[in-house]
Amino acid sequence: MSDESDNPMDHPPEQPSGADEAPRFGRLLLVLGAAVLVIVAVTIASEALYS
């Protein structure tokens, strides 16, 4: 009966927060930067080639 009073709307239990499965924003930032550099390089190369 105490479970119902603690959780009257039957929400799922909260997931533990910790650094074990934290997203790796540093790696994402590096990939994003590399993608921007590739796009810039393709743009400069195509400008040099076609103009």
PDB file of N, CA and C in Angstrom:
ATOM      1  N   MET A   1       0.816  -1.185   0.000  1.00  0.00           N
ATOM      2  CA  MET A   1       0.000   0.000   0.000  1.00  0.00           C
ATOM      3  C   MET A   1       0.864   1.253   0.000  1.00  0.00           C
ATOM      4  N   SER A   2       2.055   1.183   0.580  1.00  0.00           N
ATOM      5  CA  SER A   2       2.939   2.347   0.582  1.00  0.00           C
ATOM      6  C   SER A   2       3.468   2.632  -0.815  1.00  0.00           C
ATOM      7  N   ASP A   3       3.572   1.598  -1.671  1.00  0.00           N
ATOM      8  CA  ASP A   3       4.015   1.824  -3.042  1.00  0.00           C
ATOM      9  C   ASP A   3       3.016   2.699  -3.794  1.00  0.00           C
ATOM     10  N   GLU A   4       1.723   2.464  -3.567  1.00  0.00           N
ATOM     11  CA  GLU A   4       0.709   3.253  -4.246  1.00  0.00           C
ATOM     12  C   GLU A   4       0.715   4.697  -3.771  1.00  0.00           C
ATOM     13  N   SER A   5       0.954   4.934  -2.505  1.00  0.00           N
ATOM     14  CA  SER A   5       0.969   6.305  -2.003  1.00  0.00           C
ATOM     15  C   SER A   5       2.227   7.047  -2.465  1.00  0.00           C
ATOM     16  N   ASP A   6       3.336   6.333  -2.661  1.00  0.00           N
ATOM     17  CA  ASP A   6       4.555   6.968  -3.154  1.00  0.00           C
ATOM     18  C   ASP A   6       4.474   7.258  -4.647  1.00  0.00           C
ATOM     19  N   ASN A   7       3.702   6.454  -5.373  1.00  0.00           N
ATOM     20  CA  ASN A   7       3.628   6.557  -6.826  1.00  0.00           C
ATOM     21  C   ASN A   7       2.169   6.456  -7.258  1.00  0.00           C
ATOM     22  N   PRO A   8       1.346   7.472  -6.980  1.00  0.00           N
ATOM     23  CA  PRO A   8      -0.091   7.336  -7.249  1.00  0.00           C
ATOM     24  C   PRO A   8      -0.436   7.286  -8.731  1.00  0.00           C
ATOM     25  N   MET A   9       0.411   7.843  -9.609  1.00  0.00           N
ATOM     26  CA  MET A   9       0.095   7.846 -11.043  1.00  0.00           C
ATOM     27  C   MET A   9       0.840   6.746 -11.791  1.00  0.00           C
ATOM     28  N   ASP A  10       1.482   5.852 -11.056  1.00  0.00           N
ATOM     29  CA  ASP A  10       2.155   4.680 -11.617  1.00  0.00           C
ATOM     30  C   ASP A  10       3.226   5.062 -12.642  1.00  0.00           C
ATOM     31  N   HIS A  11       4.059   6.042 -12.286  1.00  0.00           N
ATOM     32  CA  HIS A  11       5.183   6.418 -13.149  1.00  0.00           C
ATOM     33  C   HIS A  11       6.255   5.342 -13.085  1.00  0.00           C
ATOM     34  N   PRO A  12       7.010   5.152 -14.178  1.00  0.00           N
ATOM     35  CA  PRO A  12       8.122   4.201 -14.106  1.00  0.00           C
ATOM     36  C   PRO A  12       9.199   4.730 -13.170  1.00  0.00           C
ATOM     37  N   PRO A  13      10.000   3.864 -12.606  1.00  0.00           N
ATOM     38  CA  PRO A  13      11.064   4.327 -11.704  1.00  0.00           C
ATOM     39  C   PRO A  13      12.090   5.166 -12.465  1.00  0.00           C
ATOM     40  N   GLU A  14      12.658   6.140 -11.766  1.00  0.00           N
ATOM     41  CA  GLU A  14      13.657   7.003 -12.391  1.00  0.00           C
ATOM     42  C   GLU A  14      14.933   6.230 -12.656  1.00  0.00           C
ATOM     43  N   GLN A  15      15.576   6.570 -13.769  1.00  0.00           N
ATOM     44  CA  GLN A  15      16.836   5.933 -14.093  1.00  0.00           C
ATOM     45  C   GLN A  15      17.946   6.608 -13.300  1.00  0.00           C
ATOM     46  N   PRO A  16      18.917   5.841 -12.857  1.00  0.00           N
ATOM     47  CA  PRO A  16      20.011   6.458 -12.091  1.00  0.00           C
ATOM     48  C   PRO A  16      20.843   7.363 -12.995  1.00  0.00           C
ATOM     49  N   SER A  17      21.222   8.496 -12.457  1.00  0.00           N
ATOM     50  CA  SER A  17      22.055   9.415 -13.226  1.00  0.00           C
ATOM     51  C   SER A  17      23.515   9.184 -12.840  1.00  0.00           C
ATOM     52  N   GLY A  18      24.359   9.169 -13.849  1.00  0.00           N
ATOM     53  CA  GLY A  18      25.773   8.948 -13.584  1.00  0.00           C
ATOM     54  C   GLY A  18      26.585   9.147 -14.844  1.00  0.00           C
ATOM     55  N   ALA A  19      27.886   9.076 -14.717  1.00  0.00           N
ATOM     56  CA  ALA A  19      28.774   9.308 -15.853  1.00  0.00           C
ATOM     57  C   ALA A  19      29.056   8.024 -16.636  1.00  0.00           C
ATOM     58  N   ASP A  20      28.449   6.911 -16.241  1.00  0.00           N
ATOM     59  CA  ASP A  20      28.732   5.653 -16.925  1.00  0.00           C
ATOM     60  C   ASP A  20      28.241   5.672 -18.371  1.00  0.00           C
ATOM     61  N   GLU A  21      27.036   6.180 -18.601  1.00  0.00           N
ATOM     62  CA  GLU A  21      26.479   6.196 -19.949  1.00  0.00           C
ATOM     63  C   GLU A  21      26.243   7.622 -20.419  1.00  0.00           C
ATOM     64  N   ALA A  22      27.085   8.529 -20.005  1.00  0.00           N
ATOM     65  CA  ALA A  22      26.928   9.921 -20.399  1.00  0.00           C
ATOM     66  C   ALA A  22      27.295  10.080 -21.874  1.00  0.00           C
ATOM     67  N   PRO A  23      26.568  10.931 -22.604  1.00  0.00           N
ATOM     68  CA  PRO A  23      26.917  11.160 -24.008  1.00  0.00           C
ATOM     69  C   PRO A  23      28.280  11.826 -24.121  1.00  0.00           C
ATOM     70  N   ARG A  24      28.960  11.517 -25.192  1.00  0.00           N
ATOM     71  CA  ARG A  24      30.307  12.044 -25.388  1.00  0.00           C
ATOM     72  C   ARG A  24      30.245  13.232 -26.339  1.00  0.00           C
ATOM     73  N   PHE A  25      30.069  14.414 -25.770  1.00  0.00           N
ATOM     74  CA  PHE A  25      29.921  15.613 -26.585  1.00  0.00           C
ATOM     75  C   PHE A  25      31.241  16.034 -27.210  1.00  0.00           C
ATOM     76  N   GLY A  26      32.364  15.646 -26.621  1.00  0.00           N
ATOM     77  CA  GLY A  26      33.659  15.978 -27.207  1.00  0.00           C
ATOM     78  C   GLY A  26      33.855  15.290 -28.542  1.00  0.00           C
ATOM     79  N   ARG A  27      33.511  14.020 -28.594  1.00  0.00           N
ATOM     80  CA  ARG A  27      33.627  13.268 -29.848  1.00  0.00           C
ATOM     81  C   ARG A  27      32.660  13.808 -30.889  1.00  0.00           C
ATOM     82  N   LEU A  28      31.447  14.140 -30.470  1.00  0.00           N
ATOM     83  CA  LEU A  28      30.463  14.707 -31.387  1.00  0.00           C
ATOM     84  C   LEU A  28      30.954  16.040 -31.944  1.00  0.00           C
ATOM     85  N   LEU A  29      31.568  16.849 -31.096  1.00  0.00           N
ATOM     86  CA  LEU A  29      32.090  18.136 -31.538  1.00  0.00           C
ATOM     87  C   LEU A  29      33.219  17.954 -32.551  1.00  0.00           C
ATOM     88  N   LEU A  30      34.075  16.968 -32.346  1.00  0.00           N
ATOM     89  CA  LEU A  30      35.152  16.701 -33.311  1.00  0.00           C
ATOM     90  C   LEU A  30      34.596  16.246 -34.652  1.00  0.00           C
ATOM     91  N   VAL A  31      33.606  15.383 -34.637  1.00  0.00           N
ATOM     92  CA  VAL A  31      32.994  14.906 -35.885  1.00  0.00           C
ATOM     93  C   VAL A  31      32.306  16.052 -36.609  1.00  0.00           C
ATOM     94  N   LEU A  32      31.630  16.909 -35.851  1.00  0.00           N
ATOM     95  CA  LEU A  32      30.959  18.056 -36.443  1.00  0.00           C
ATOM     96  C   LEU A  32      31.975  19.015 -37.071  1.00  0.00           C
ATOM     97  N   GLY A  33      33.085  19.251 -36.376  1.00  0.00           N
ATOM     98  CA  GLY A  33      34.135  20.112 -36.913  1.00  0.00           C
ATOM     99  C   GLY A  33      34.769  19.537 -38.162  1.00  0.00           C
ATOM    100  N   ALA A  34      34.977  18.218 -38.174  1.00  0.00           N
ATOM    101  CA  ALA A  34      35.551  17.568 -39.359  1.00  0.00           C
ATOM    102  C   ALA A  34      34.595  17.671 -40.544  1.00  0.00           C
ATOM    103  N   ALA A  35      33.302  17.525 -40.288  1.00  0.00           N
ATOM    104  CA  ALA A  35      32.318  17.642 -41.372  1.00  0.00           C
ATOM    105  C   ALA A  35      32.311  19.054 -41.949  1.00  0.00           C
ATOM    106  N   VAL A  36      32.412  20.057 -41.091  1.00  0.00           N
ATOM    107  CA  VAL A  36      32.454  21.444 -41.569  1.00  0.00           C
ATOM    108  C   VAL A  36      33.716  21.679 -42.388  1.00  0.00           C
ATOM    109  N   LEU A  37      34.848  21.151 -41.929  1.00  0.00           N
ATOM    110  CA  LEU A  37      36.090  21.320 -42.686  1.00  0.00           C
ATOM    111  C   LEU A  37      36.026  20.647 -44.054  1.00  0.00           C
ATOM    112  N   VAL A  38      35.398  19.483 -44.131  1.00  0.00           N
ATOM    113  CA  VAL A  38      35.245  18.797 -45.423  1.00  0.00           C
ATOM    114  C   VAL A  38      34.365  19.626 -46.355  1.00  0.00           C
ATOM    115  N   ILE A  39      33.279  20.183 -45.824  1.00  0.00           N
ATOM    116  CA  ILE A  39      32.400  21.004 -46.658  1.00  0.00           C
ATOM    117  C   ILE A  39      33.127  22.249 -47.146  1.00  0.00           C
ATOM    118  N   VAL A  40      33.911  22.878 -46.280  1.00  0.00           N
ATOM    119  CA  VAL A  40      34.683  24.063 -46.677  1.00  0.00           C
ATOM    120  C   VAL A  40      35.711  23.684 -47.739  1.00  0.00           C
ATOM    121  N   ALA A  41      36.381  22.560 -47.564  1.00  0.00           N
ATOM    122  CA  ALA A  41      37.387  22.128 -48.544  1.00  0.00           C
ATOM    123  C   ALA A  41      36.747  21.833 -49.902  1.00  0.00           C
ATOM    124  N   VAL A  42      35.598  21.187 -49.905  1.00  0.00           N
ATOM    125  CA  VAL A  42      34.902  20.890 -51.167  1.00  0.00           C
ATOM    126  C   VAL A  42      34.454  22.189 -51.831  1.00  0.00           C
ATOM    127  N   THR A  43      33.988  23.134 -51.047  1.00  0.00           N
ATOM    128  CA  THR A  43      33.548  24.419 -51.602  1.00  0.00           C
ATOM    129  C   THR A  43      34.715  25.165 -52.229  1.00  0.00           C
ATOM    130  N   ILE A  44      35.841  25.236 -51.525  1.00  0.00           N
ATOM    131  CA  ILE A  44      37.014  25.945 -52.056  1.00  0.00           C
ATOM    132  C   ILE A  44      37.542  25.236 -53.304  1.00  0.00           C
ATOM    133  N   ALA A  45      37.577  23.914 -53.287  1.00  0.00           N
ATOM    134  CA  ALA A  45      38.066  23.163 -54.438  1.00  0.00           C
ATOM    135  C   ALA A  45      37.154  23.346 -55.648  1.00  0.00           C
ATOM    136  N   SER A  46      35.852  23.341 -55.428  1.00  0.00           N
ATOM    137  CA  SER A  46      34.947  23.510 -56.559  1.00  0.00           C
ATOM    138  C   SER A  46      35.002  24.933 -57.110  1.00  0.00           C
ATOM    139  N   GLU A  47      35.195  25.923 -56.257  1.00  0.00           N
ATOM    140  CA  GLU A  47      35.363  27.295 -56.717  1.00  0.00           C
ATOM    141  C   GLU A  47      36.632  27.430 -57.552  1.00  0.00           C
ATOM    142  N   ALA A  48      37.702  26.817 -57.115  1.00  0.00           N
ATOM    143  CA  ALA A  48      38.959  26.904 -57.844  1.00  0.00           C
ATOM    144  C   ALA A  48      38.883  26.155 -59.176  1.00  0.00           C
ATOM    145  N   LEU A  49      38.140  25.075 -59.193  1.00  0.00           N
ATOM    146  CA  LEU A  49      38.065  24.241 -60.386  1.00  0.00           C
ATOM    147  C   LEU A  49      37.143  24.832 -61.457  1.00  0.00           C
ATOM    148  N   TYR A  50      36.019  25.402 -61.035  1.00  0.00           N
ATOM    149  CA  TYR A  50      35.003  25.828 -61.988  1.00  0.00           C
ATOM    150  C   TYR A  50      34.984  27.335 -62.244  1.00  0.00           C
ATOM    151  N   SER A  51      35.936  28.076 -61.705  1.00  0.00           N
ATOM    152  CA  SER A  51      35.916  29.518 -61.997  1.00  0.00           C
ATOM    153  C   SER A  51      37.258  29.974 -62.570  1.00  0.00           C
TER     154      SER A  51
END
